[in-house]
Structure formats: C-alpha cells, structure tokens
Short mmCIF file of C-alpha atoms in Angstrom, two decimals:
data_model
loop_
_atom_site.label_atom_id
_atom_site.label_comp_id
_atom_site.label_asym_id
_atom_site.label_seq_id
_atom_site.Cartn_x
_atom_site.Cartn_y
_atom_site.Cartn_z
CA MET A 1 70.49 -9.75 41.97
CA LYS A 2 70.83 -5.97 42.39
CA LEU A 3 71.21 -6.45 46.13
CA LEU A 4 74.02 -8.98 45.59
CA ILE A 5 75.85 -6.59 43.24
CA ALA A 6 75.48 -3.75 45.76
CA ILE A 7 76.86 -5.91 48.60
CA LEU A 8 79.81 -7.09 46.49
CA SER A 9 80.55 -3.53 45.37
CA LEU A 10 80.57 -2.33 48.97
CA ALA A 11 82.78 -5.24 50.07
CA ILE A 12 85.32 -4.44 47.36
CA ALA A 13 85.29 -0.65 47.91
CA THR A 14 85.60 -0.72 51.72
CA PRO A 15 89.20 -2.01 51.88
CA ALA A 16 90.28 0.61 49.35
CA LEU A 17 88.92 3.37 51.59
CA ALA A 18 90.79 1.96 54.59
CA HIS A 19 94.16 1.85 52.84
CA GLY A 20 96.89 3.60 54.80
CA PRO A 21 100.30 4.81 53.67
CA THR A 22 102.67 2.73 51.60
CA PRO A 23 106.11 2.10 53.10
CA ARG A 24 108.85 4.20 51.50
CA LYS A 25 112.48 3.28 50.87
CA THR A 26 115.83 5.00 50.47
CA ASP A 27 118.85 3.01 49.32
CA GLU A 28 122.14 4.86 48.67
CA THR A 29 125.73 3.72 48.22
CA VAL A 30 129.07 5.58 48.06
CA THR A 31 132.70 4.60 47.79
CA VAL A 32 134.88 6.04 50.53
CA LYS A 33 138.61 6.44 49.94
CA ALA A 34 139.58 4.66 53.13
CA ASN A 35 139.82 1.02 54.08
CA ALA A 36 136.67 -0.80 55.17
CA GLU A 37 137.97 -1.38 58.72
CA SER A 38 138.47 2.33 59.44
CA VAL A 39 135.09 3.28 57.96
CA TRP A 40 133.39 0.49 59.93
CA ALA A 41 135.05 1.77 63.11
CA LYS A 42 133.41 5.18 62.52
CA VAL A 43 129.99 3.76 61.66
CA SER A 44 129.83 1.21 64.47
CA GLU A 45 131.10 3.38 67.33
CA PRO A 46 128.19 4.59 69.47
CA CYS A 47 127.61 8.31 68.98
CA ALA A 48 130.42 8.69 66.42
CA ILE A 49 127.69 9.84 64.00
CA ALA A 50 128.09 13.31 65.54
CA LYS A 51 131.65 13.39 64.16
CA TRP A 52 130.92 12.36 60.55
CA HIS A 53 127.29 13.32 59.82
CA PRO A 54 126.95 17.04 58.97
CA GLU A 55 123.28 17.13 60.05
CA VAL A 56 124.06 15.81 63.57
CA THR A 57 125.24 18.30 66.18
CA ALA A 58 125.27 16.08 69.27
CA CYS A 59 124.79 12.52 70.41
CA GLU A 60 124.28 11.16 73.91
CA LYS A 61 124.69 7.46 74.59
CA VAL A 62 121.82 6.22 76.77
CA ASP A 63 122.93 2.58 76.97
CA ASP A 64 124.70 -0.03 74.81
CA LYS A 65 121.95 0.04 72.19
CA THR A 66 120.32 3.47 72.48
CA SER A 67 121.51 6.97 71.60
CA ASN A 68 119.75 10.34 71.64
CA ILE A 69 120.75 12.33 68.57
CA THR A 70 120.33 16.10 68.14
CA LEU A 71 120.07 17.39 64.60
CA LYS A 72 121.23 20.70 63.14
CA ASN A 73 117.57 21.71 62.67
CA GLY A 74 117.03 21.37 66.45
CA GLY A 75 115.07 18.14 66.19
CA LYS A 76 115.88 15.11 68.31
CA ILE A 77 115.69 11.44 67.41
CA GLN A 78 116.42 8.30 69.36
CA GLN A 79 118.39 5.59 67.57
CA GLN A 80 118.05 2.03 68.85
CA VAL A 81 120.52 -0.53 67.53
CA ASP A 82 118.79 -3.79 66.64
CA GLU A 83 121.90 -5.63 65.50
CA LEU A 84 125.59 -4.88 65.26
CA ASP A 85 127.06 -7.59 63.01
CA VAL A 86 130.81 -7.07 63.28
CA ALA A 87 131.71 -9.98 60.99
CA ASN A 88 129.62 -8.56 58.13
CA LYS A 89 130.17 -4.89 59.08
CA THR A 90 126.44 -4.22 59.28
CA LEU A 91 124.57 -1.94 61.67
CA SER A 92 120.77 -2.35 61.79
CA TYR A 93 118.76 0.23 63.73
CA ARG A 94 115.37 1.84 64.23
CA LEU A 95 114.15 5.20 65.41
CA GLY A 96 112.51 4.78 68.78
CA GLY A 97 110.22 6.79 71.00
CA GLU A 98 108.26 9.72 69.66
CA ILE A 99 109.78 11.10 66.47
CA ALA A 100 109.38 14.88 66.36
CA LEU A 101 108.09 16.27 63.06
CA GLU A 102 110.86 18.88 62.95
CA ALA A 103 113.50 16.15 63.30
CA LEU A 104 112.35 13.83 60.50
CA PRO A 105 108.80 13.82 59.13
CA VAL A 106 108.36 10.05 59.58
CA SER A 107 106.22 7.98 61.92
CA SER A 108 108.67 5.07 61.95
CA LEU A 109 111.99 4.19 60.34
CA THR A 110 114.27 1.18 60.26
CA GLY A 111 117.68 1.32 58.65
CA ARG A 112 120.82 -0.57 57.83
CA ILE A 113 124.35 0.65 57.17
CA LYS A 114 126.73 -1.87 55.59
CA VAL A 115 130.43 -1.44 54.91
CA ASP A 116 132.19 -3.66 52.36
CA ALA A 117 135.78 -3.70 51.16
CA ASP A 118 136.16 -2.46 47.59
CA GLY A 119 139.85 -2.93 46.90
CA SER A 120 141.63 -0.44 49.15
CA ASN A 121 138.41 1.55 49.50
CA ALA A 122 135.16 0.98 51.36
CA LYS A 123 131.73 0.72 49.79
CA VAL A 124 129.11 2.03 52.20
CA SER A 125 125.44 1.21 51.63
CA TRP A 126 122.73 2.89 53.70
CA MET A 127 119.16 1.68 53.38
CA ALA A 128 116.08 2.90 55.23
CA ARG A 129 112.43 1.90 55.17
CA PHE A 130 109.93 4.30 56.69
CA TYR A 131 106.38 5.65 56.81
CA ARG A 132 105.43 9.30 56.48
CA PHE A 133 104.64 11.29 59.64
CA ASP A 134 100.85 11.36 59.16
CA THR A 135 99.65 7.82 58.49
CA GLY A 136 96.08 8.87 57.69
CA ASN A 137 94.60 8.69 54.22
CA GLU A 138 94.93 12.42 53.50
CA PRO A 139 98.03 13.79 55.24
CA PRO A 140 98.53 17.55 55.43
CA GLU A 141 101.35 19.19 53.52
CA GLY A 142 104.65 18.64 55.31
CA GLN A 143 103.55 15.28 56.70
CA ASP A 144 103.10 13.47 53.37
CA ASP A 145 105.08 10.87 51.43
CA GLU A 146 107.03 13.39 49.36
CA THR A 147 108.15 15.38 52.40
CA ALA A 148 109.20 12.21 54.23
CA GLN A 149 111.04 10.86 51.18
CA ASN A 150 112.93 14.13 50.62
CA ALA A 151 113.90 14.40 54.29
CA VAL A 152 115.15 10.82 54.63
CA ASP A 153 116.93 10.94 51.24
CA GLY A 154 118.63 14.18 52.30
CA PHE A 155 119.64 12.85 55.71
CA ILE A 156 121.16 9.67 54.30
CA LYS A 157 122.92 11.43 51.41
CA ALA A 158 124.40 14.00 53.81
CA GLY A 159 125.67 11.23 56.10
CA LEU A 160 127.27 9.35 53.24
CA ALA A 161 128.84 12.59 51.98
CA GLY A 162 130.30 13.11 55.47
CA LEU A 163 131.86 9.65 55.42
CA GLU A 164 133.06 10.19 51.86
CA ALA A 165 134.73 13.47 52.89
CA GLY A 166 136.66 11.57 55.57
CA LYS A 167 135.10 13.24 58.58
#
C-alpha cells in the first residue's frame, strides 16, 4: 500500500515540476478622432508603423508579409503578417525569427490590431498573446513574466497613443 501511495504521489508531482510558462495577454483599446478608413489605412500599410509608433525608428519591407522593424532601444524584430482582413479591418501578425532580448523580452508573440467605426471616430483594439523570453521554470530577472508583460504593455500602449495623437 505504501508503495502504491509513493508511486501515485510521484506521478502527480512530476507534471507540476515540468510546468513551463503560462501564456500572457495584453488587450488595449483607444478611440482615435479620425474615421475608421483613414486609421485602417495607417495600420494596414506595410511599414507605416514607423510613422505612427513612437517606439519604432525604422521599418524595412522584406516581402508582402514580412517587415524588419527597428526599435528606439536599438532592438530589431521581424513582423510576419498572418492575415490582412480588409473587410473587417483586422491585421493579425506574429513576431518571427529570433527575437532579441533587448527588443522585446518575449520568446514568441502573436497579435491582432482591429479598427472599428465608432461614429465619426475609430475604435482601435490591439491584442497580443506572448510568452516570456526565458521559458524555463525559473527565469532570471529581466527574462520573466513581469518584465515581458511590462514591455509588451508599454509597446502596445505607446503605439495606440501614437495613433490617437494622429501621427
């Protein structure tokens, strides 16, 4: 009986020790004092992010779905468009390639930007799901959930503020 209890205890404890990071989420919305069509034109144009996002200093279009983005902090990320739904004004993307820690402290990220008409204004929603940079059980400081959450929250809020300011 003791042996059975020991085996069951080990079987239950083992998956808990192997648990990796939990996916994180950011979901922000702003109202932009411009019509939805003009805001969508900014969001959907390849590399236009360098014009309206204050954290982006440059963008180079690689092909119809891929752009290399340089951030103000010197980091570089590659954005790959998964879907551009013109009818619903929705851009779905992911970060591709190797994501440098100094760019964004995440190991992976998928996002969606949606523009809706709100009277004569535009409601812009930006959602991202991501994992911290270090996906091990005990990440070092700077590669943990809190750091990743703060960085992604800050990036998205800054982008929405840029759109809101009419850049």
